[in-house]
Amino acid sequence: LAFVSALAANRASSDMDAIDKVIVESIPQRKEGDSEDCWTHEKLDSYVMEHYAPFNPTVKRTEASLTAPDGSPLRVTKGAPQIVLRMCVDAGNADKALVDRVEAKIQEYADKGFRTLG
């Protein structure tokens, strides 16, 4: 999840926001013996950012269009979990049981004073 969140960050920007900076810095550097499939900075850098839409308070999310190392297109988003969850439902990738579990977890974190990102 952190890797995909890092893909949705504007890593080329010199003024990356604080949340993106923490997410990107959480991705480890590749170590000797690591598989090519490890979710590392080197793998992160192998994705080419084609378009970046910064966080928009109206739609409550950010989005990036990338080209994966194999040449396939990839679109990632992050933002308010309710918005991302609704996108999953609309795409047919989330059922009521998943929605209920995610909404309960969002509320659990909110009750503890935490904000969540989807």
XYZ file of N, CA and C in Angstrom:
354
model
N 0.821 -1.184 0.000
C 0.000 0.000 0.000
C 0.874 1.260 0.000
N 1.950 1.237 0.779
C 2.842 2.396 0.812
C 3.476 2.621 -0.555
N 3.804 1.538 -1.257
C 4.424 1.669 -2.575
C 3.470 2.357 -3.547
N 2.219 1.936 -3.566
C 1.235 2.549 -4.467
C 0.993 4.000 -4.057
N 0.973 4.269 -2.761
C 0.842 5.657 -2.297
C 2.018 6.499 -2.770
N 3.201 5.910 -2.750
C 4.382 6.623 -3.233
C 4.293 6.879 -4.736
N 3.701 5.949 -5.467
C 3.497 6.171 -6.904
C 2.574 7.361 -7.145
N 1.644 7.604 -6.228
C 0.692 8.711 -6.367
C 1.258 10.033 -5.855
N 2.519 10.043 -5.451
C 3.169 11.270 -4.974
C 3.910 11.942 -6.125
N 3.987 13.249 -6.053
C 4.732 14.000 -7.063
C 6.206 14.024 -6.659
N 6.891 12.917 -6.910
C 8.279 12.755 -6.469
C 9.233 13.699 -7.175
N 8.859 14.210 -8.344
C 9.743 15.111 -9.098
C 9.709 16.535 -8.559
N 8.753 16.823 -7.711
C 8.603 18.174 -7.185
C 9.644 18.468 -6.109
N 10.188 19.666 -6.138
C 11.150 20.059 -5.104
C 10.427 20.431 -3.813
N 9.125 20.643 -3.875
C 8.359 20.988 -2.675
C 7.265 19.954 -2.398
N 7.685 18.682 -2.354
C 6.759 17.584 -2.063
C 6.106 17.848 -0.705
N 4.808 17.623 -0.605
C 4.152 17.889 0.679
C 4.619 16.888 1.740
N 4.371 17.238 2.990
C 4.909 16.470 4.119
C 4.427 15.021 4.125
N 3.155 14.793 3.812
C 2.624 13.423 3.823
C 3.300 12.601 2.737
N 3.403 13.153 1.522
C 4.066 12.433 0.436
C 5.523 12.153 0.770
N 6.186 13.112 1.392
C 7.603 12.940 1.741
C 7.782 11.748 2.681
N 6.937 11.645 3.690
C 7.020 10.527 4.637
C 6.744 9.204 3.925
N 5.726 9.186 3.058
C 5.383 7.956 2.341
C 6.534 7.522 1.448
N 7.072 8.450 0.654
C 8.169 8.117 -0.262
C 9.401 7.657 0.516
N 9.712 8.345 1.611
C 10.891 7.969 2.398
C 10.720 6.629 3.114
N 9.482 6.132 3.224
C 9.264 4.836 3.875
C 9.599 3.666 2.942
N 9.759 3.945 1.656
C 10.093 2.889 0.699
C 11.586 2.602 0.811
N 11.962 1.359 1.059
C 13.381 1.059 1.298
C 14.227 1.081 0.026
N 15.510 1.315 0.217
C 16.482 1.167 -0.867
C 16.708 -0.325 -1.077
N 17.050 -0.685 -2.279
C 17.316 -2.090 -2.578
C 18.627 -2.512 -1.910
N 18.606 -3.694 -1.315
C 19.799 -4.239 -0.677
C 20.308 -5.420 -1.487
N 21.569 -5.689 -1.329
C 22.165 -6.841 -2.015
C 21.381 -8.090 -1.639
N 21.045 -8.878 -2.622
C 20.303 -10.104 -2.392
C 18.795 -9.937 -2.540
N 18.315 -8.675 -2.593
C 16.881 -8.451 -2.783
C 16.459 -8.895 -4.178
N 15.283 -9.428 -4.259
C 14.708 -9.812 -5.545
C 14.378 -8.559 -6.356
N 14.355 -8.709 -7.668
C 13.951 -7.609 -8.558
C 12.509 -7.184 -8.274
N 11.729 -8.102 -7.683
C 10.314 -7.816 -7.429
C 10.068 -7.072 -6.122
N 11.108 -6.791 -5.346
C 10.936 -6.076 -4.080
C 10.438 -4.657 -4.337
N 9.595 -4.176 -3.435
C 9.034 -2.828 -3.551
C 10.052 -1.832 -2.985
N 11.000 -1.434 -3.811
C 12.095 -0.565 -3.386
C 12.054 0.769 -4.129
N 12.918 1.694 -3.687
C 13.060 2.982 -4.379
C 13.448 2.772 -5.835
N 14.297 1.802 -6.074
C 14.738 1.543 -7.442
C 13.549 1.126 -8.312
N 12.670 0.301 -7.765
C 11.474 -0.093 -8.515
C 10.548 1.113 -8.685
N 10.412 1.902 -7.631
C 9.600 3.115 -7.692
C 10.081 4.022 -8.826
N 11.379 4.171 -8.928
C 11.957 5.039 -9.960
C 11.820 4.473 -11.366
N 11.459 3.194 -11.488
C 11.304 2.600 -12.812
C 9.934 2.921 -13.434
N 9.045 3.523 -12.658
C 7.749 3.976 -13.164
C 7.905 5.418 -13.651
N 7.402 5.701 -14.834
C 7.530 7.042 -15.419
C 6.221 7.805 -15.198
N 6.328 8.958 -14.539
C 5.167 9.810 -14.307
C 4.809 10.516 -15.607
N 3.605 10.287 -16.086
C 3.135 10.938 -17.317
C 2.305 12.179 -17.006
N 1.512 12.084 -15.951
C 0.661 13.215 -15.555
C 0.416 13.131 -14.056
N 0.424 14.287 -13.413
C 0.155 14.352 -11.986
C -0.903 15.416 -11.737
N -1.968 15.033 -11.062
C -3.002 15.985 -10.650
C -2.887 16.144 -9.144
N -2.440 17.314 -8.677
C -2.262 17.507 -7.239
C -3.571 17.404 -6.472
N -3.443 17.316 -5.164
C -4.631 17.214 -4.323
C -5.582 18.354 -4.644
N -6.831 17.976 -4.818
C -7.870 18.945 -5.120
C -8.897 18.859 -3.994
N -9.085 19.930 -3.226
C -10.014 19.861 -2.100
C -11.469 19.622 -2.511
N -11.788 19.892 -3.761
C -13.151 19.642 -4.228
C -13.407 18.152 -4.397
N -12.465 17.435 -5.010
C -12.631 15.987 -5.205
C -11.944 15.174 -4.108
N -11.165 15.842 -3.265
C -10.535 15.260 -2.073
C -9.583 14.119 -2.366
N -8.837 14.249 -3.472
C -7.849 13.226 -3.800
C -6.830 13.796 -4.781
N -5.763 13.041 -4.967
C -4.754 13.329 -5.967
C -4.682 12.125 -6.899
N -4.135 12.315 -8.080
C -4.080 11.209 -9.034
C -2.825 11.331 -9.878
N -2.250 10.196 -10.223
C -1.079 10.170 -11.099
C -1.297 9.122 -12.186
N -0.896 9.481 -13.389
C -0.882 8.534 -14.504
C 0.571 8.205 -14.778
N 0.874 6.915 -14.834
C 2.251 6.465 -14.984
C 2.366 5.432 -16.091
N 3.609 5.195 -16.493
C 3.921 4.064 -17.350
C 4.748 3.106 -16.506
N 4.273 1.866 -16.389
C 4.962 0.846 -15.602
C 6.215 0.383 -16.341
N 7.121 -0.285 -15.656
C 8.352 -0.761 -16.293
C 8.110 -1.637 -17.529
N 6.983 -2.354 -17.560
C 6.691 -3.202 -18.719
C 5.998 -2.440 -19.851
N 5.819 -1.117 -19.662
C 5.206 -0.280 -20.691
C 3.707 -0.109 -20.561
N 3.103 -0.800 -19.618
C 1.653 -0.686 -19.466
C 1.284 0.588 -18.702
N 0.110 1.148 -19.027
C -0.334 2.347 -18.311
C -0.860 1.980 -16.928
N -0.706 2.909 -16.002
C -1.159 2.702 -14.632
C -1.662 4.040 -14.110
N -2.796 4.007 -13.449
C -3.345 5.214 -12.830
C -3.552 4.920 -11.356
N -3.043 5.781 -10.496
C -3.163 5.597 -9.050
C -3.734 6.865 -8.439
N -4.390 6.691 -7.309
C -4.971 7.835 -6.616
C -4.834 7.630 -5.123
N -4.837 8.726 -4.391
C -4.914 8.643 -2.931
C -5.619 9.890 -2.442
N -6.255 9.761 -1.300
C -6.998 10.883 -0.759
C -7.920 10.440 0.348
N -9.027 11.147 0.479
C -10.004 10.827 1.517
C -10.490 9.388 1.306
N -10.425 8.568 2.343
C -10.771 7.156 2.165
C -12.200 6.939 1.682
N -13.129 7.799 2.099
C -14.505 7.648 1.641
C -14.592 7.859 0.129
N -13.792 8.766 -0.398
C -13.784 9.053 -1.837
C -13.173 7.882 -2.601
N -12.030 7.390 -2.122
C -11.368 6.265 -2.785
C -12.248 5.020 -2.704
N -12.876 4.807 -1.559
C -13.783 3.673 -1.402
C -14.951 3.771 -2.388
N -15.521 4.960 -2.539
C -16.631 5.153 -3.478
C -16.172 4.848 -4.902
N -14.946 5.225 -5.245
C -14.413 4.919 -6.575
C -14.337 3.401 -6.772
N -13.922 2.683 -5.726
C -13.839 1.220 -5.801
C -15.221 0.605 -5.985
N -16.200 1.122 -5.248
C -17.576 0.627 -5.379
C -18.083 0.885 -6.792
N -17.876 2.111 -7.275
C -18.356 2.474 -8.616
C -17.717 1.621 -9.707
N -16.476 1.188 -9.484
C -15.777 0.351 -10.468
C -16.119 -1.138 -10.299
N -16.934 -1.452 -9.295
C -17.313 -2.846 -9.067
C -16.264 -3.648 -8.331
N -15.354 -2.957 -7.624
C -14.267 -3.645 -6.929
C -14.449 -3.706 -5.414
N -15.621 -3.316 -4.919
C -15.867 -3.376 -3.475
C -17.334 -3.715 -3.240
N -17.570 -4.693 -2.380
C -18.943 -5.052 -2.033
C -19.316 -4.417 -0.694
N -20.562 -4.605 -0.281
C -21.055 -3.986 0.951
C -20.248 -4.413 2.165
N -19.843 -5.664 2.213
C -19.064 -6.142 3.362
C -17.735 -5.386 3.469
N -17.074 -5.179 2.347
C -15.815 -4.429 2.363
C -16.065 -2.979 2.759
N -17.097 -2.375 2.201
C -17.439 -0.988 2.538
C -17.676 -0.869 4.042
N -18.429 -1.785 4.612
C -18.722 -1.746 6.046
C -17.444 -1.866 6.878
N -16.547 -2.776 6.485
C -15.288 -2.959 7.225
C -14.416 -1.708 7.134
N -14.307 -1.144 5.945
C -13.473 0.047 5.760
C -14.053 1.227 6.528
N -15.351 1.429 6.418
C -15.980 2.547 7.141
C -15.832 2.388 8.649
N -15.920 1.170 9.154
C -15.733 0.926 10.588
C -14.305 1.256 11.005
N -13.336 0.890 10.176
C -11.933 1.171 10.487
C -11.661 2.674 10.450
N -12.229 3.372 9.458
C -12.088 4.832 9.384
C -12.631 5.458 10.662
N -13.800 5.012 11.106
C -14.399 5.553 12.324
C -13.565 5.210 13.555
N -13.044 3.994 13.605
C -12.192 3.588 14.738
C -10.996 4.524 14.857
N -10.332 4.809 13.740
C -9.191 5.722 13.759
C -9.623 7.145 14.112
N -10.758 7.578 13.569
C -11.253 8.928 13.872
C -11.547 9.068 15.372
N -12.096 8.027 15.972
C -12.393 8.058 17.406
C -11.123 8.206 18.240
N -9.990 7.776 17.681
C -8.703 7.899 18.373
C -7.989 9.206 17.993
N -8.635 10.004 17.120
C -8.045 11.282 16.726
C -7.140 11.210 15.524
N -7.143 10.084 14.804
C -6.301 9.923 13.619
C -7.077 10.256 12.348
N -6.366 10.780 11.369
C -6.921 10.942 10.028
C -6.405 9.801 9.178
N -7.214 9.364 8.249
C -6.796 8.272 7.376
C -6.705 8.744 5.930
N -5.882 8.047 5.169
C -5.778 8.267 3.726
C -6.155 6.985 3.034
N -6.830 7.103 1.910
C -7.217 5.932 1.127
C -6.398 5.846 -0.125
